[in-house]
PDB file of C-alpha atoms in Angstrom:
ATOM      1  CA  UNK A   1       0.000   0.000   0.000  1.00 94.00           C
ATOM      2  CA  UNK A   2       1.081   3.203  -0.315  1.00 94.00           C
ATOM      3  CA  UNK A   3      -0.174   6.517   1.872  1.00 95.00           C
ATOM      4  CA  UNK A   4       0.734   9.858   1.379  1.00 95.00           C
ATOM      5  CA  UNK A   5      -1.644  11.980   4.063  1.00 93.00           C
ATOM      6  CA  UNK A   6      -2.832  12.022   7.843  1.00 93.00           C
ATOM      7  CA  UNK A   7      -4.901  10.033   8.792  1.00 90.00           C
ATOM      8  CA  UNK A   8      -4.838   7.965   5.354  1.00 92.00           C
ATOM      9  CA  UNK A   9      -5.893   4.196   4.861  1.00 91.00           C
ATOM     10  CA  UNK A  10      -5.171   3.939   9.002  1.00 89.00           C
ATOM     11  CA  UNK A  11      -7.379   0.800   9.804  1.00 88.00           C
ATOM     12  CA  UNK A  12      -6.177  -1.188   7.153  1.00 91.00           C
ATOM     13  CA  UNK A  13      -5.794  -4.741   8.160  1.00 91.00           C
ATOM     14  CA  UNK A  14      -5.811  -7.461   5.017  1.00 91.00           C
ATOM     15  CA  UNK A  15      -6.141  -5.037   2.612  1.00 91.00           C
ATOM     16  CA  UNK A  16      -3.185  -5.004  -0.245  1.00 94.00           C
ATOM     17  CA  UNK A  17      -1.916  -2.600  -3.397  1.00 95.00           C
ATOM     18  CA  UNK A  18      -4.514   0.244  -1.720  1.00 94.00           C
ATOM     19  CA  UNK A  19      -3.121   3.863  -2.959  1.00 95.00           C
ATOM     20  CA  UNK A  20      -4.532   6.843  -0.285  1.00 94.00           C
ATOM     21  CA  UNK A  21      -3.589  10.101  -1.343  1.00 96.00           C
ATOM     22  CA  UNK A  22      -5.198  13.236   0.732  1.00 94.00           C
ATOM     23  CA  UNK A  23      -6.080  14.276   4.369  1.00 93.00           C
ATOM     24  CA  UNK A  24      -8.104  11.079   5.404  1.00 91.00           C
ATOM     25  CA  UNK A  25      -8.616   9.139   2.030  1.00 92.00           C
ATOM     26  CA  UNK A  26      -8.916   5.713   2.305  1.00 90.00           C
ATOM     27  CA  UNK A  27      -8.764   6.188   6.068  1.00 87.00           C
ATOM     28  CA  UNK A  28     -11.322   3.657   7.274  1.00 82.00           C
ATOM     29  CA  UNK A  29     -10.453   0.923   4.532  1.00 89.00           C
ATOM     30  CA  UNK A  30      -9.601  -2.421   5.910  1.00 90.00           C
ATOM     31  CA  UNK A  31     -10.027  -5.267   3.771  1.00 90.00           C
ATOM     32  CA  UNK A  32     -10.335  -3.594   0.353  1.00 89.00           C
ATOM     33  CA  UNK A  33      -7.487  -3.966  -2.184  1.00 94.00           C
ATOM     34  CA  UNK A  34      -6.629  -2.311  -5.586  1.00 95.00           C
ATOM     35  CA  UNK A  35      -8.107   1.187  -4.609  1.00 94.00           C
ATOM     36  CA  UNK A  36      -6.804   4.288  -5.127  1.00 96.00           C
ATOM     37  CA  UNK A  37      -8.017   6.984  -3.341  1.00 93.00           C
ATOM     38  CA  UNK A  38      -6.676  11.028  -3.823  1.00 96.00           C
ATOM     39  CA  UNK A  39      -8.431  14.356  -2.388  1.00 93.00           C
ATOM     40  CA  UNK A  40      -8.986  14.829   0.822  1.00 92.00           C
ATOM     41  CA  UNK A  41     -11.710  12.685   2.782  1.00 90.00           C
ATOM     42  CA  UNK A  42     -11.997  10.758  -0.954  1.00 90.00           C
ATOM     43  CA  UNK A  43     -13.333   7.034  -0.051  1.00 88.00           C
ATOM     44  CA  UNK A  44     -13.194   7.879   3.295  1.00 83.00           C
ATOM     45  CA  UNK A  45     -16.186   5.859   4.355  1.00 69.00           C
ATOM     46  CA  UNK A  46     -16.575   8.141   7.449  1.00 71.00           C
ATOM     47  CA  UNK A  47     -20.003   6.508   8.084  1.00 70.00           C
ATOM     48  CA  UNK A  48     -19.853   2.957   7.720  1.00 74.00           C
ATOM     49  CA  UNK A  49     -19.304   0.468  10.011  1.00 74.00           C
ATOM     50  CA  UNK A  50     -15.652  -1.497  10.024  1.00 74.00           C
ATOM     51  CA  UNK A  51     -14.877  -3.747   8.297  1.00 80.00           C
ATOM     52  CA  UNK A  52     -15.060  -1.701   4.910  1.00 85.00           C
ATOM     53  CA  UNK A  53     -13.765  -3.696   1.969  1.00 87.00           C
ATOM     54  CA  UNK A  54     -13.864  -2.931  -1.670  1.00 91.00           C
ATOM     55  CA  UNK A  55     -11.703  -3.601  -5.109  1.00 94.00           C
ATOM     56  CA  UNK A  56     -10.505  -1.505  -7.908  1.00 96.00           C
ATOM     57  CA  UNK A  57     -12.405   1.282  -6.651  1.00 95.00           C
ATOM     58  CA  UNK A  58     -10.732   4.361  -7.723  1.00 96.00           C
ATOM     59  CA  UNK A  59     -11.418   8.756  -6.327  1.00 95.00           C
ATOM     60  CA  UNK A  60     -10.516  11.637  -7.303  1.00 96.00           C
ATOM     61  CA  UNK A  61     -11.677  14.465  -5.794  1.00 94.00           C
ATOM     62  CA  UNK A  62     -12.747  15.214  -2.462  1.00 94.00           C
ATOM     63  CA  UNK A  63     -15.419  12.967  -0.806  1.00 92.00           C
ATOM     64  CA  UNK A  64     -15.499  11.222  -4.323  1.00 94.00           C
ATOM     65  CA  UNK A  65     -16.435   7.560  -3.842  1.00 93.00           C
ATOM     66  CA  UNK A  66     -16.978   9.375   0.189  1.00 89.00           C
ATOM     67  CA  UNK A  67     -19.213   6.145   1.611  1.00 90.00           C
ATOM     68  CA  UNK A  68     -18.360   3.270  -0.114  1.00 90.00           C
ATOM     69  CA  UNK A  69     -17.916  -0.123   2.094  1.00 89.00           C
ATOM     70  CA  UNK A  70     -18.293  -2.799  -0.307  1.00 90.00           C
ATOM     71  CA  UNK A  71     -19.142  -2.237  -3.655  1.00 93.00           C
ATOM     72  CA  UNK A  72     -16.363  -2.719  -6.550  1.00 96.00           C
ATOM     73  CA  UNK A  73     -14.998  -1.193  -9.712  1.00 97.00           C
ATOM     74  CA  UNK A  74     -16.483   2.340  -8.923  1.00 97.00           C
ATOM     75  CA  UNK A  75     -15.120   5.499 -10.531  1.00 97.00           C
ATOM     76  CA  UNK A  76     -15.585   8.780  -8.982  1.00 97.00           C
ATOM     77  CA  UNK A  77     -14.224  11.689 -10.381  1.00 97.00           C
ATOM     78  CA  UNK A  78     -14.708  15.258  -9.089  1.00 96.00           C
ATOM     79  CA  UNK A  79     -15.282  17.048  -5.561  1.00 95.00           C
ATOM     80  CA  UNK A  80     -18.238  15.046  -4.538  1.00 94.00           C
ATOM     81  CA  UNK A  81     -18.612  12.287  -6.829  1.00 96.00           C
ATOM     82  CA  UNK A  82     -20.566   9.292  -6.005  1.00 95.00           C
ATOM     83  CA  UNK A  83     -20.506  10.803  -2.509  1.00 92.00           C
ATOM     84  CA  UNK A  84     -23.231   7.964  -1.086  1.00 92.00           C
ATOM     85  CA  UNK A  85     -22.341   5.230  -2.929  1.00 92.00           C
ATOM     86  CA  UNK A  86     -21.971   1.940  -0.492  1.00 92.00           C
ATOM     87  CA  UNK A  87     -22.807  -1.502  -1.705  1.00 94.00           C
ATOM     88  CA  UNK A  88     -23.029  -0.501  -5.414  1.00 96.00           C
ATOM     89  CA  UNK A  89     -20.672  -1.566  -8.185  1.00 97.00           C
ATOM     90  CA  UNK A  90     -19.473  -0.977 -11.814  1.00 98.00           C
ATOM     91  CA  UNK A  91     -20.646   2.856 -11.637  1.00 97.00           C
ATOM     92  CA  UNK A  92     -18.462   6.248 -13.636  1.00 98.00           C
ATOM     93  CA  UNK A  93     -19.333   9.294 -12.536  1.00 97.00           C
ATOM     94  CA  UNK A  94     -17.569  12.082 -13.885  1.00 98.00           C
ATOM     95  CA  UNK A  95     -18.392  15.519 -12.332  1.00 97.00           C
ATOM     96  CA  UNK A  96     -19.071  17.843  -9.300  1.00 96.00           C
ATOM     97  CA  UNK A  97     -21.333  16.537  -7.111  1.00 94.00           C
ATOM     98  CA  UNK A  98     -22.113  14.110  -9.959  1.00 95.00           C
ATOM     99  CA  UNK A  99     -24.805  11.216  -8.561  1.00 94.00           C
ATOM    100  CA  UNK A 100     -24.793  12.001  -5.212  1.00 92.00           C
ATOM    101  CA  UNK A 101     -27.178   9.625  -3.926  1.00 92.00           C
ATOM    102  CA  UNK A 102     -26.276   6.953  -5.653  1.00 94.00           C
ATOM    103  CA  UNK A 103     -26.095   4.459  -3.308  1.00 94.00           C
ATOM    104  CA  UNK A 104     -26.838   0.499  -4.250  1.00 95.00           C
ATOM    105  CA  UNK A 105     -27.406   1.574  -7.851  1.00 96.00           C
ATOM    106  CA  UNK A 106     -24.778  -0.414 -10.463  1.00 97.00           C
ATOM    107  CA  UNK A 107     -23.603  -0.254 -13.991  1.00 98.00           C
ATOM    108  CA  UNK A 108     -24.302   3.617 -14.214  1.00 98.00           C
ATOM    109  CA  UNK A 109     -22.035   6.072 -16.502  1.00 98.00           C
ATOM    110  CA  UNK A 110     -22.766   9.202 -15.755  1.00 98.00           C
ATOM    111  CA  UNK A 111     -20.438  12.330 -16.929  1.00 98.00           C
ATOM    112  CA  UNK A 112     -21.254  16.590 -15.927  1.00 97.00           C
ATOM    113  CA  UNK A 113     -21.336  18.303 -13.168  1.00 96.00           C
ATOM    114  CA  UNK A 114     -24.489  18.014 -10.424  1.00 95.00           C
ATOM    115  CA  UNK A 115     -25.821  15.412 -13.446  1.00 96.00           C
ATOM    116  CA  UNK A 116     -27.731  11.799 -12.536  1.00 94.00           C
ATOM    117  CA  UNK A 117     -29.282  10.661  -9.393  1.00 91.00           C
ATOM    118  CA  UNK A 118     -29.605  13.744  -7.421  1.00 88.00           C
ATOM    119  CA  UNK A 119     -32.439  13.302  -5.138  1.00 88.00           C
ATOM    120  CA  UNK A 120     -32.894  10.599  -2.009  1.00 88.00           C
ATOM    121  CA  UNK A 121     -35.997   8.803  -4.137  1.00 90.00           C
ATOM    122  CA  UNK A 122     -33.153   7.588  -6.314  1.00 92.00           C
ATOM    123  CA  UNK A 123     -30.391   5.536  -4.459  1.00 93.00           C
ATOM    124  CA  UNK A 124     -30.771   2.312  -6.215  1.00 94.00           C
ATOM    125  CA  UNK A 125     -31.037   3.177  -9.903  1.00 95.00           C
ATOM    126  CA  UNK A 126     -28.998   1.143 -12.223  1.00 97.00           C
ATOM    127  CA  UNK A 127     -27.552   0.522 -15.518  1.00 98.00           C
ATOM    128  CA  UNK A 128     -28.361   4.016 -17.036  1.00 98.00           C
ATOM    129  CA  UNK A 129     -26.313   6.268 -19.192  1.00 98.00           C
ATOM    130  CA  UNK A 130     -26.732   9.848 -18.400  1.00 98.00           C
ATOM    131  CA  UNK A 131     -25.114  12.777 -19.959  1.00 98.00           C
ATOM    132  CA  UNK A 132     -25.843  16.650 -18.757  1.00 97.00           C
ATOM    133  CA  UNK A 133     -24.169  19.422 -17.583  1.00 96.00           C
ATOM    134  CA  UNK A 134     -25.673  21.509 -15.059  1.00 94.00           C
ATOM    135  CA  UNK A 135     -23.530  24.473 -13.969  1.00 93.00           C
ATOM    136  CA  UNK A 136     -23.152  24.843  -9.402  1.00 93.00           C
ATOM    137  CA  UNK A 137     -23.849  28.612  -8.106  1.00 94.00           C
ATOM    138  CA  UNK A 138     -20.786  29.613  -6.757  1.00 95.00           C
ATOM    139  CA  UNK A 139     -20.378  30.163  -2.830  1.00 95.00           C
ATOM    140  CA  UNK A 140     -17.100  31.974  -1.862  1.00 94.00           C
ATOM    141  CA  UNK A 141     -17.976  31.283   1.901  1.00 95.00           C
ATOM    142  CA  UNK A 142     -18.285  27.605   2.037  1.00 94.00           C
ATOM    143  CA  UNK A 143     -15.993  24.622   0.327  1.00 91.00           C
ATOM    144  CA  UNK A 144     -19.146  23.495  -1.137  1.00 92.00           C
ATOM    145  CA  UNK A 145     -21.084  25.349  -4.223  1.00 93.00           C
ATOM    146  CA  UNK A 146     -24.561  25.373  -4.134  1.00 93.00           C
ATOM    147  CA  UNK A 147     -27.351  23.288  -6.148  1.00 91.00           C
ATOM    148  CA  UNK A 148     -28.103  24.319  -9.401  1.00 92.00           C
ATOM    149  CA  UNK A 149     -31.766  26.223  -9.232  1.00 90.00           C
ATOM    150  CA  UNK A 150     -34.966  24.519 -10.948  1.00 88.00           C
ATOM    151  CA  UNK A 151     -35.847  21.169 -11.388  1.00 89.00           C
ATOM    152  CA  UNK A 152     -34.238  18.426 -12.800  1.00 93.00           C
ATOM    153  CA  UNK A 153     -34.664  14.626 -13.690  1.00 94.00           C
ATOM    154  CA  UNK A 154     -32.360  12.388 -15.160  1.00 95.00           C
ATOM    155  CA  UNK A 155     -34.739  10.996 -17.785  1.00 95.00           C
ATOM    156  CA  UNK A 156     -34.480  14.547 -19.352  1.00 95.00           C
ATOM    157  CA  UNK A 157     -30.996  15.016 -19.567  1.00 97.00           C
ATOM    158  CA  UNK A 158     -29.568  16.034 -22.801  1.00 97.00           C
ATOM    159  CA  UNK A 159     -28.623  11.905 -23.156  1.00 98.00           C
ATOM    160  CA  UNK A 160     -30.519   9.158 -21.384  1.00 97.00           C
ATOM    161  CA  UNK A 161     -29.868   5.591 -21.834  1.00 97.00           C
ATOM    162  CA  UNK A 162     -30.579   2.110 -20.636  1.00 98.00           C
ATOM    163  CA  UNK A 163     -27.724  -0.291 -21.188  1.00 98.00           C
ATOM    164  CA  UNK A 164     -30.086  -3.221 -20.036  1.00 97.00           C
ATOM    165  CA  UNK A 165     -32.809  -2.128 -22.725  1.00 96.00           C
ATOM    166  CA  UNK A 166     -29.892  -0.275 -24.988  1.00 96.00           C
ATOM    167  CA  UNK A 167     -32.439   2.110 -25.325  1.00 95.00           C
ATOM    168  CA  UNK A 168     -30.925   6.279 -25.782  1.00 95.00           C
ATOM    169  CA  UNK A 169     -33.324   8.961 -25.966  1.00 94.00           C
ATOM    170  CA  UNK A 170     -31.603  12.690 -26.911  1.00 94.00           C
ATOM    171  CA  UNK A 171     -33.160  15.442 -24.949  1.00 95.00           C
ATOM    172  CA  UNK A 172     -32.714  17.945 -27.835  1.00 94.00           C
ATOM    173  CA  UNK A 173     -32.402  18.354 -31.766  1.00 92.00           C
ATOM    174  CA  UNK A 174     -30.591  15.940 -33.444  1.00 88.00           C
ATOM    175  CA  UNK A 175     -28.810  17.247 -36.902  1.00 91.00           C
ATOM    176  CA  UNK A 176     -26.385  16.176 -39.112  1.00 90.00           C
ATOM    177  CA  UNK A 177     -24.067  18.153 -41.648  1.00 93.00           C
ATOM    178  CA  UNK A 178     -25.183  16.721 -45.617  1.00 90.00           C
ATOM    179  CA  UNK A 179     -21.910  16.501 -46.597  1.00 91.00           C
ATOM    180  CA  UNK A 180     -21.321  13.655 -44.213  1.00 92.00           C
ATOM    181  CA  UNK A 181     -24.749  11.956 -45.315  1.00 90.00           C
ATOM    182  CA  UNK A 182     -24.157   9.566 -48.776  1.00 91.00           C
ATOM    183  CA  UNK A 183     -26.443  10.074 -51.658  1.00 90.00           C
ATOM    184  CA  UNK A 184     -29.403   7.197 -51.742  1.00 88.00           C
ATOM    185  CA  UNK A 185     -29.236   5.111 -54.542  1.00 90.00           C
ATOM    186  CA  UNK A 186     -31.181   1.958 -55.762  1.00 89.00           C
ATOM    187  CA  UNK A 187     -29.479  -0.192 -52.946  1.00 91.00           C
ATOM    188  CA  UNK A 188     -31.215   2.419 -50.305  1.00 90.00           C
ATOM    189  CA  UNK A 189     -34.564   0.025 -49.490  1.00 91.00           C
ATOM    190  CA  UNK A 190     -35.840   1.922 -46.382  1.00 91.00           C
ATOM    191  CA  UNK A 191     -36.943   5.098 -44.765  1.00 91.00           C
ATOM    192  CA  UNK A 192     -37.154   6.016 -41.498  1.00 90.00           C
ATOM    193  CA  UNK A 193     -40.456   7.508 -39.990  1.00 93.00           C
ATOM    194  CA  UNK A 194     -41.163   8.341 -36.623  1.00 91.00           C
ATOM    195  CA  UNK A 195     -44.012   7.826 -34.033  1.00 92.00           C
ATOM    196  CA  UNK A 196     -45.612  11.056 -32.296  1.00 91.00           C
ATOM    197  CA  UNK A 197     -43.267  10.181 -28.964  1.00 88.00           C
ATOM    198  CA  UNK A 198     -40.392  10.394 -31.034  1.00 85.00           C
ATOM    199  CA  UNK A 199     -39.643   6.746 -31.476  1.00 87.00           C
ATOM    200  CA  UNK A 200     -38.029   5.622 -34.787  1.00 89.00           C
ATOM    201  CA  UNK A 201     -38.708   3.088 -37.070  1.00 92.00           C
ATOM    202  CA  UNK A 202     -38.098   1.579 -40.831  1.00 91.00           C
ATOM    203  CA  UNK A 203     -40.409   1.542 -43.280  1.00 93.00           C
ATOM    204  CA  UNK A 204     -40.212  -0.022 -47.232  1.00 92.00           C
ATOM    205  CA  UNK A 205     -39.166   2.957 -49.141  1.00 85.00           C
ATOM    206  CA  UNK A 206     -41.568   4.017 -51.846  1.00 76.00           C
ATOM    207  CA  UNK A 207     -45.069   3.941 -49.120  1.00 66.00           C
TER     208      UNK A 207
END
């Protein structure tokens, strides 16, 4: 292991190849191996009861990755990052404050700042694709910015997607430059139509 810090990765007990980087990163880590923690109080798992284990978990930023005790493969990147996340796995989150109450939820990607599960109602959602970008409101008197005003759900992010479904639905207008679209010719059988909801489909050409 190695532990640059006070009060970094100081309960480990069985734990191996561990990298704690920052005031109090990794610092309640016991049994977990392969993680790399750096920013202060990043995987710190203040809250959770010892033993905390964990693999190839990996924080950047501080409080990234903040509660995690046993969930594995996690990527937290930026102040804040999967902040709750505990028993949940497989998850990128890419942002400030990005999926905050994520929790049990697995197999999420999400990438911009105060973007995917932002509310207590959704802990356990998994296996989504988000993509928004949802600028914090400075606060030069605190280490923490504050929430982005108005309301926002995931499902209406600019990209939503369902990697158990592989479903995506754009929040916006689509468009494409012609010059990077091929001229139809006779080998060009189909055309695309959509229903009222936006949902695509093919169609024989020539109906």
């Amino acid at each position: 292991n190695l532990v640059i810090g006070k009060d970094s990765l100081n309960n480990i007990t069985t734990g191996s190849s561990n990298v704690a980087i920052g005031t109090n990163s990794l610092q309640r880590v016991t049994e977990g191996s392969g993680n790399v923690g750096v920013g202060a109080n990043a995987f710190q798992s203040g809250s959770v009861t010892l033993p905390i284990g964990g693999k190839h978990n990996f924080a950047l930023g501080s409080v990234a990755l903040g509660n995690l005790s046993s969930g594995n493969w996690n990527i937290g990147i930026g102040s804040g990052a999967l902040s709750q996340i505990s028993t949940g796995s497989g998850n990128i989150t890419i942002g400030y404050s990005s999926s905050v109450y994520t929790s049990t939820g697995s197999n999420n990607i999400v990438i911009g700042n105060y973007a995917g599960f932002t509310r207590s109602s959704e802990t356990a959602i998994s296996n989504k694709l988000i993509i928004e970008n949802r600028l914090p409101i400075l606060n030069s008197g605190s280490f923490w910015d504050n929430v982005p005003t108005g309301t926002y759900l995931p499902e209406k992010s600019l990209i939503y997607g369902d990697f158990l479904l592989r479903t995506i639905k754009l929040n916006g207008t689509l468009s494409i430059d012609p010059l990077n679209i091929p001229i139809a010719d006779a080998t060009y059988t189909k055309n695309i139509v959509a229903k009222a909801d936006g949902t695509f489909g093919w169609e024989d050409r020539g109906k």
